JSON list of C-alpha atoms in Angstrom, two decimals:
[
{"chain": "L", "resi": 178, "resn": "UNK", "atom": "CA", "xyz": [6.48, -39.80, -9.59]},
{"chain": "L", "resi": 179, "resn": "UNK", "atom": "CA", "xyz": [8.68, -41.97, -7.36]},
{"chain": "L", "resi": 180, "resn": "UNK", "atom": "CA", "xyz": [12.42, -41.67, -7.74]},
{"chain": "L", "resi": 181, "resn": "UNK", "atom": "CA", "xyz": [13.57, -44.78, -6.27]},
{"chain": "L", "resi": 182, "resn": "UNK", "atom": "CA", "xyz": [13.66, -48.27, -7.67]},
{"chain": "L", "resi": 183, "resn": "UNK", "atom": "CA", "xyz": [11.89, -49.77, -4.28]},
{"chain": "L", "resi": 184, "resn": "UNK", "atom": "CA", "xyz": [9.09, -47.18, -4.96]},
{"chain": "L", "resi": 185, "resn": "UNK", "atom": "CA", "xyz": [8.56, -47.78, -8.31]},
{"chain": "L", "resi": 186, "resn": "UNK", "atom": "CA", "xyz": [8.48, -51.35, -8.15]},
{"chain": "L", "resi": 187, "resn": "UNK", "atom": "CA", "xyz": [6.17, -51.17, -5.19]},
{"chain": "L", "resi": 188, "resn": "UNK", "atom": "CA", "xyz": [3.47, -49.63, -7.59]},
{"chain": "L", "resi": 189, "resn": "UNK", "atom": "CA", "xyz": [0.94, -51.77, -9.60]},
{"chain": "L", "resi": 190, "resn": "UNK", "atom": "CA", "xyz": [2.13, -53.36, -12.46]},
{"chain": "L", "resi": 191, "resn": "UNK", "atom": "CA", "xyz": [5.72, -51.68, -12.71]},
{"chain": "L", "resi": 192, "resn": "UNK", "atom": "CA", "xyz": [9.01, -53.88, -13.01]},
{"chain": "L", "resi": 193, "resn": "UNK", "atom": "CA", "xyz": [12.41, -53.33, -12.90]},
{"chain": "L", "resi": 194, "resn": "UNK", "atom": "CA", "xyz": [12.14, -52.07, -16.77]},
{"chain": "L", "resi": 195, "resn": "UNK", "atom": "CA", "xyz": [9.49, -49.68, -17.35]},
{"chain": "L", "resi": 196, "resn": "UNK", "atom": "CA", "xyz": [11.24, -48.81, -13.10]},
{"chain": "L", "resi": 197, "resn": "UNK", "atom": "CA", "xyz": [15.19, -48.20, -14.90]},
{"chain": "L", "resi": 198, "resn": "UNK", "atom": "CA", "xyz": [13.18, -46.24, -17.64]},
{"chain": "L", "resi": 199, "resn": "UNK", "atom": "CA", "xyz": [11.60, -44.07, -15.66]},
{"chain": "L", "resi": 200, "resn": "UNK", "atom": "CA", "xyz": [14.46, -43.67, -13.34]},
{"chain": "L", "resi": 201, "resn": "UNK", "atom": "CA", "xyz": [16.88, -42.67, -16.64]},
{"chain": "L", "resi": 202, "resn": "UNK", "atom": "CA", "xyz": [14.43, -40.70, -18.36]},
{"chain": "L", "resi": 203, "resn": "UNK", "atom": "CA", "xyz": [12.19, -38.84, -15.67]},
{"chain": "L", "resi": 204, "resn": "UNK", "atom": "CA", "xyz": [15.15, -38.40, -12.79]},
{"chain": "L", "resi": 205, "resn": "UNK", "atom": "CA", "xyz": [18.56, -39.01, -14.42]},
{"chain": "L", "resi": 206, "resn": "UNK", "atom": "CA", "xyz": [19.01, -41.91, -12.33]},
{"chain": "L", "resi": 207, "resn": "UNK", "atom": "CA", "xyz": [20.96, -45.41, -13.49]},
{"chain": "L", "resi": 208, "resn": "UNK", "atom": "CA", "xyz": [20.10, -47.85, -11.01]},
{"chain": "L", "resi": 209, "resn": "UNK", "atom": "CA", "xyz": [20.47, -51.08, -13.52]},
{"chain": "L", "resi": 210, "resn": "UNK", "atom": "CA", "xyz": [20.10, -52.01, -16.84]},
{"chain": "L", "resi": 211, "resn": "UNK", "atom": "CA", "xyz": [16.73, -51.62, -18.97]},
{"chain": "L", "resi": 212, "resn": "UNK", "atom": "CA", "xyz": [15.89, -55.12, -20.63]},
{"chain": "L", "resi": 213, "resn": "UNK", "atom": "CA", "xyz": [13.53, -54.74, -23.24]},
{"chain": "L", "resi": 214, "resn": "UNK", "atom": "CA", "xyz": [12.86, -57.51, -26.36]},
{"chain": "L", "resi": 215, "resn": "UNK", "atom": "CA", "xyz": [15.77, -55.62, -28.32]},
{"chain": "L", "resi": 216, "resn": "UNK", "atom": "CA", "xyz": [17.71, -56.12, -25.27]},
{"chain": "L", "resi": 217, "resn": "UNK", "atom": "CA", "xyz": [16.83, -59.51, -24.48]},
{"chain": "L", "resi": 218, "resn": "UNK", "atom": "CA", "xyz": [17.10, -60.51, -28.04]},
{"chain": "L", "resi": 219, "resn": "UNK", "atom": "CA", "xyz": [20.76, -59.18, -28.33]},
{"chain": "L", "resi": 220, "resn": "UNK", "atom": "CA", "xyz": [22.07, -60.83, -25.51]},
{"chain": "L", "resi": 221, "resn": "UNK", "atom": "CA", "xyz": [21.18, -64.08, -26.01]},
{"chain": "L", "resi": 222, "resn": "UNK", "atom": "CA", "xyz": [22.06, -64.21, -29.66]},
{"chain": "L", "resi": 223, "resn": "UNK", "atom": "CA", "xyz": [25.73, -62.96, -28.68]},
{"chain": "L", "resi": 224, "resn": "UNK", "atom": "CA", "xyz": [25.70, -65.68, -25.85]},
{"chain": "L", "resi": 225, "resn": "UNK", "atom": "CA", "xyz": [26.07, -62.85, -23.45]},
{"chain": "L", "resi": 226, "resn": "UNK", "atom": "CA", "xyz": [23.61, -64.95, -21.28]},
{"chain": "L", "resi": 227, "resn": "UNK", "atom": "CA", "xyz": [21.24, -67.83, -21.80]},
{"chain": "L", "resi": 228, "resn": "UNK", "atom": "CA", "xyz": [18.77, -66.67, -19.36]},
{"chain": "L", "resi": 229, "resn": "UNK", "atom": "CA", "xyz": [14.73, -66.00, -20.73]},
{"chain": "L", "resi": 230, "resn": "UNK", "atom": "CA", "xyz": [13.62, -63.75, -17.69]},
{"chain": "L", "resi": 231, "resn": "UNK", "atom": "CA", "xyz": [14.51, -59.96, -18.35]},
{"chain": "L", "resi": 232, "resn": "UNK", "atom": "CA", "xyz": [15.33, -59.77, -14.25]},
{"chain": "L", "resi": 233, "resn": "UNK", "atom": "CA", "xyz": [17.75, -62.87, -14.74]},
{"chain": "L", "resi": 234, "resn": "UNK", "atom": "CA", "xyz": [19.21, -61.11, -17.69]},
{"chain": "L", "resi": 235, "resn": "UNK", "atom": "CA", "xyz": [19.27, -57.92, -16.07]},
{"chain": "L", "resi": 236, "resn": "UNK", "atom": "CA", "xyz": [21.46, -59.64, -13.12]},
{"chain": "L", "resi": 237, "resn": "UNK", "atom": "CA", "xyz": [23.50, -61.30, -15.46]},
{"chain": "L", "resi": 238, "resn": "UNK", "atom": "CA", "xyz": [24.34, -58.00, -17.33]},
{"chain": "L", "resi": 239, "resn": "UNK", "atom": "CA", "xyz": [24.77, -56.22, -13.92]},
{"chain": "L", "resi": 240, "resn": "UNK", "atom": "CA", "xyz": [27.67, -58.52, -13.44]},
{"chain": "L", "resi": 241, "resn": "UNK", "atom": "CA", "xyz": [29.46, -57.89, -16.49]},
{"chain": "L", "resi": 242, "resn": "UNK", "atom": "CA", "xyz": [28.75, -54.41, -17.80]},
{"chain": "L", "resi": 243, "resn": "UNK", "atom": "CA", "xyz": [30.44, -51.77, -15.65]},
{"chain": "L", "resi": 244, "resn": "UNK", "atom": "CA", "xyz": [28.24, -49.53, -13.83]},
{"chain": "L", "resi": 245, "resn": "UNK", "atom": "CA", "xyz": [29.08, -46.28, -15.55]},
{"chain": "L", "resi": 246, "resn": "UNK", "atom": "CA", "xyz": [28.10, -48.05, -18.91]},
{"chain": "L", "resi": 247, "resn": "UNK", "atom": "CA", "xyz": [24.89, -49.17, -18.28]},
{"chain": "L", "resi": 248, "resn": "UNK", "atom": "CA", "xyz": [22.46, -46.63, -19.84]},
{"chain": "L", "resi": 249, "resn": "UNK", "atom": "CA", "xyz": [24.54, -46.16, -22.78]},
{"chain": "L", "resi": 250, "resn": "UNK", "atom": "CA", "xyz": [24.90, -49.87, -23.34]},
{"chain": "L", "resi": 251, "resn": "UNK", "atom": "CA", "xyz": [21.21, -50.35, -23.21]},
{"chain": "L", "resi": 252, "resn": "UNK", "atom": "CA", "xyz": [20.15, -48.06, -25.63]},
{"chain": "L", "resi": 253, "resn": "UNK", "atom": "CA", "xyz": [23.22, -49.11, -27.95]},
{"chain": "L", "resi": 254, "resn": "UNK", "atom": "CA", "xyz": [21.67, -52.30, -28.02]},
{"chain": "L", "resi": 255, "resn": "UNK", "atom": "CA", "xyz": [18.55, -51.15, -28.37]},
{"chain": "L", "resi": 256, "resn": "UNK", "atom": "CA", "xyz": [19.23, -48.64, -31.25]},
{"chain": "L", "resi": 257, "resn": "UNK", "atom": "CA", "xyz": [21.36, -51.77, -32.79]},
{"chain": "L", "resi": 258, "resn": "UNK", "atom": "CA", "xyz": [18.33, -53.68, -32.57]},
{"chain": "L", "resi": 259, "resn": "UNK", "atom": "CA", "xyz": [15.90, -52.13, -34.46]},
{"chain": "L", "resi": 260, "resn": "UNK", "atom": "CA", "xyz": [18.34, -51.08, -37.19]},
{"chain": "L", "resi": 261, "resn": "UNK", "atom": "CA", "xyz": [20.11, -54.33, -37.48]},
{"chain": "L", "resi": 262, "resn": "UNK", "atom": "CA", "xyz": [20.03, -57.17, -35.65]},
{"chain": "L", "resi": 263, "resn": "UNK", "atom": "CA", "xyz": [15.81, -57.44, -35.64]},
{"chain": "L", "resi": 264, "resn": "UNK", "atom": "CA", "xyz": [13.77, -60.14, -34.55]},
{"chain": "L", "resi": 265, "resn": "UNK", "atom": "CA", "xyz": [12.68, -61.76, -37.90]},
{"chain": "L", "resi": 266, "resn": "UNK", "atom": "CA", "xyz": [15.67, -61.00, -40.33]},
{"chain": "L", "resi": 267, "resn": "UNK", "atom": "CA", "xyz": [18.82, -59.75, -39.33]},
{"chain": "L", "resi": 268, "resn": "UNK", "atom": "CA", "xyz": [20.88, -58.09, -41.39]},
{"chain": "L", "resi": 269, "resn": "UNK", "atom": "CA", "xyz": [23.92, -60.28, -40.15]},
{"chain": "L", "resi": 270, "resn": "UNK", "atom": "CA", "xyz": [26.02, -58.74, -43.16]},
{"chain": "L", "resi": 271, "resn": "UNK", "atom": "CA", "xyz": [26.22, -55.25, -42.00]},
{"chain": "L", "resi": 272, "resn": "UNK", "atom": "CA", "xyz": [26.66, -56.36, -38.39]},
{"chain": "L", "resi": 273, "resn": "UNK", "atom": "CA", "xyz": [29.31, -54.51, -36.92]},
{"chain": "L", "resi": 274, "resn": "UNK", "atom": "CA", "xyz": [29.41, -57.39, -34.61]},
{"chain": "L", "resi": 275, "resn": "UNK", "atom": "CA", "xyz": [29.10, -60.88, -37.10]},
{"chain": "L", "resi": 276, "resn": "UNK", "atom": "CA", "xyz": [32.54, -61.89, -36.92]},
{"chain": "L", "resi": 277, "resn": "UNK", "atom": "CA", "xyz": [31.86, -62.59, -33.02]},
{"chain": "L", "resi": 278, "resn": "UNK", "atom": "CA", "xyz": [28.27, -63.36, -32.66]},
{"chain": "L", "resi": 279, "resn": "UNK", "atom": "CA", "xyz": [27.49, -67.03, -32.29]},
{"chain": "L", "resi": 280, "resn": "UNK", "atom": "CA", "xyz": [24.04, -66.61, -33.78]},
{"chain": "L", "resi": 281, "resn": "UNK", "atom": "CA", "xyz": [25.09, -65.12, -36.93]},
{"chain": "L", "resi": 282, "resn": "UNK", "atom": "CA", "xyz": [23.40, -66.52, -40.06]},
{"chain": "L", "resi": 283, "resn": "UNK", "atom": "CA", "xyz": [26.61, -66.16, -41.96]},
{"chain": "L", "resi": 284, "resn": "UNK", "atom": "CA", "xyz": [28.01, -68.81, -39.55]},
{"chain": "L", "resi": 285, "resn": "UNK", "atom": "CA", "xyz": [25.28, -70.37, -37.33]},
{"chain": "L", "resi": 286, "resn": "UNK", "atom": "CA", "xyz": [22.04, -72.96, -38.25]},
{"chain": "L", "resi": 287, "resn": "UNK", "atom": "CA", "xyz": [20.55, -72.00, -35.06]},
{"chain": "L", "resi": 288, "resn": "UNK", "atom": "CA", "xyz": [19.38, -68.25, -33.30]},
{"chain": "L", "resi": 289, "resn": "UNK", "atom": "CA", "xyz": [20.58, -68.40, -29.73]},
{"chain": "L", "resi": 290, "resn": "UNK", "atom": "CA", "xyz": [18.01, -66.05, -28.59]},
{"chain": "L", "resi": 291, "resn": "UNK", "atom": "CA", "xyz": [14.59, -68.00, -29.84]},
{"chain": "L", "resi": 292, "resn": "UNK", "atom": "CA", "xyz": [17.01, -71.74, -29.73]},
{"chain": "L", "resi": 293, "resn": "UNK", "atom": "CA", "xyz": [15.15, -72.09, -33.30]},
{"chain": "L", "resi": 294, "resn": "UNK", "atom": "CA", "xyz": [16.98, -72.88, -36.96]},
{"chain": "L", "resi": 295, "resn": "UNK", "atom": "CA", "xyz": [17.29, -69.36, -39.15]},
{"chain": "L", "resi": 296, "resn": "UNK", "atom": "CA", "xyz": [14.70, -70.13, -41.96]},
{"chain": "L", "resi": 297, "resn": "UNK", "atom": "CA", "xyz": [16.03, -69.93, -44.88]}
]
């Protein structure tokens, strides 16, 4: 299996994700940040970007998360969103993170991530 990010990306049908996964997982190797839906979702309810495109977001993250973070903040956000903050109906009450998330239904008519109203 490839070990670099050029090589990996070179290869049918591999992006920069399932490429960072790979490179964590298979070879120890943090060469960005992974940006999967939890990732994606997380970010752009927090306002931590507005950006749609995981390799915008990725850039954008890149930017502001320090390198020696990056693995551990992905999978933070990962683990937070499938426990918590989930794509339907987050559980914005036991959010570590309500009192500054923009999207919060406790505070917000509107999901920053989808740009849809919170059904009620």
């Amino acid at each position: 299996v490839p070990d670099t990010m050029a090589e990996l990306t070179d290869l049918p049908g591999v992006g920069r994700k399932t490429a960072n996964v790979v490179l964590q997982h298979g070879h120890d190797v943090v060469e960005g940040i992974v940006v999967d839906t939890h990732v994606q979702r997380l970010t752009r309810r927090l306002g931590i970007t507005g950006k749609k495109r995981p390799e915008a977001i990725e850039q954008e993250l890149l930017d502001v998360i320090p390198e020696g973070e990056w693995q551990q903040f992905t999978h933070l956000l990962i683990s937070h969103g499938r426990a918590v903050c989930t794509a339907r109906n987050p559980s914005c009450a036991d959010c570590v993170l309500e009192d500054v998330c923009p999207s919060s239904k406790l505070d917000s008519e509107v999901d920053l991530a989808s740009g849809e109203p919170w059904s009620e």
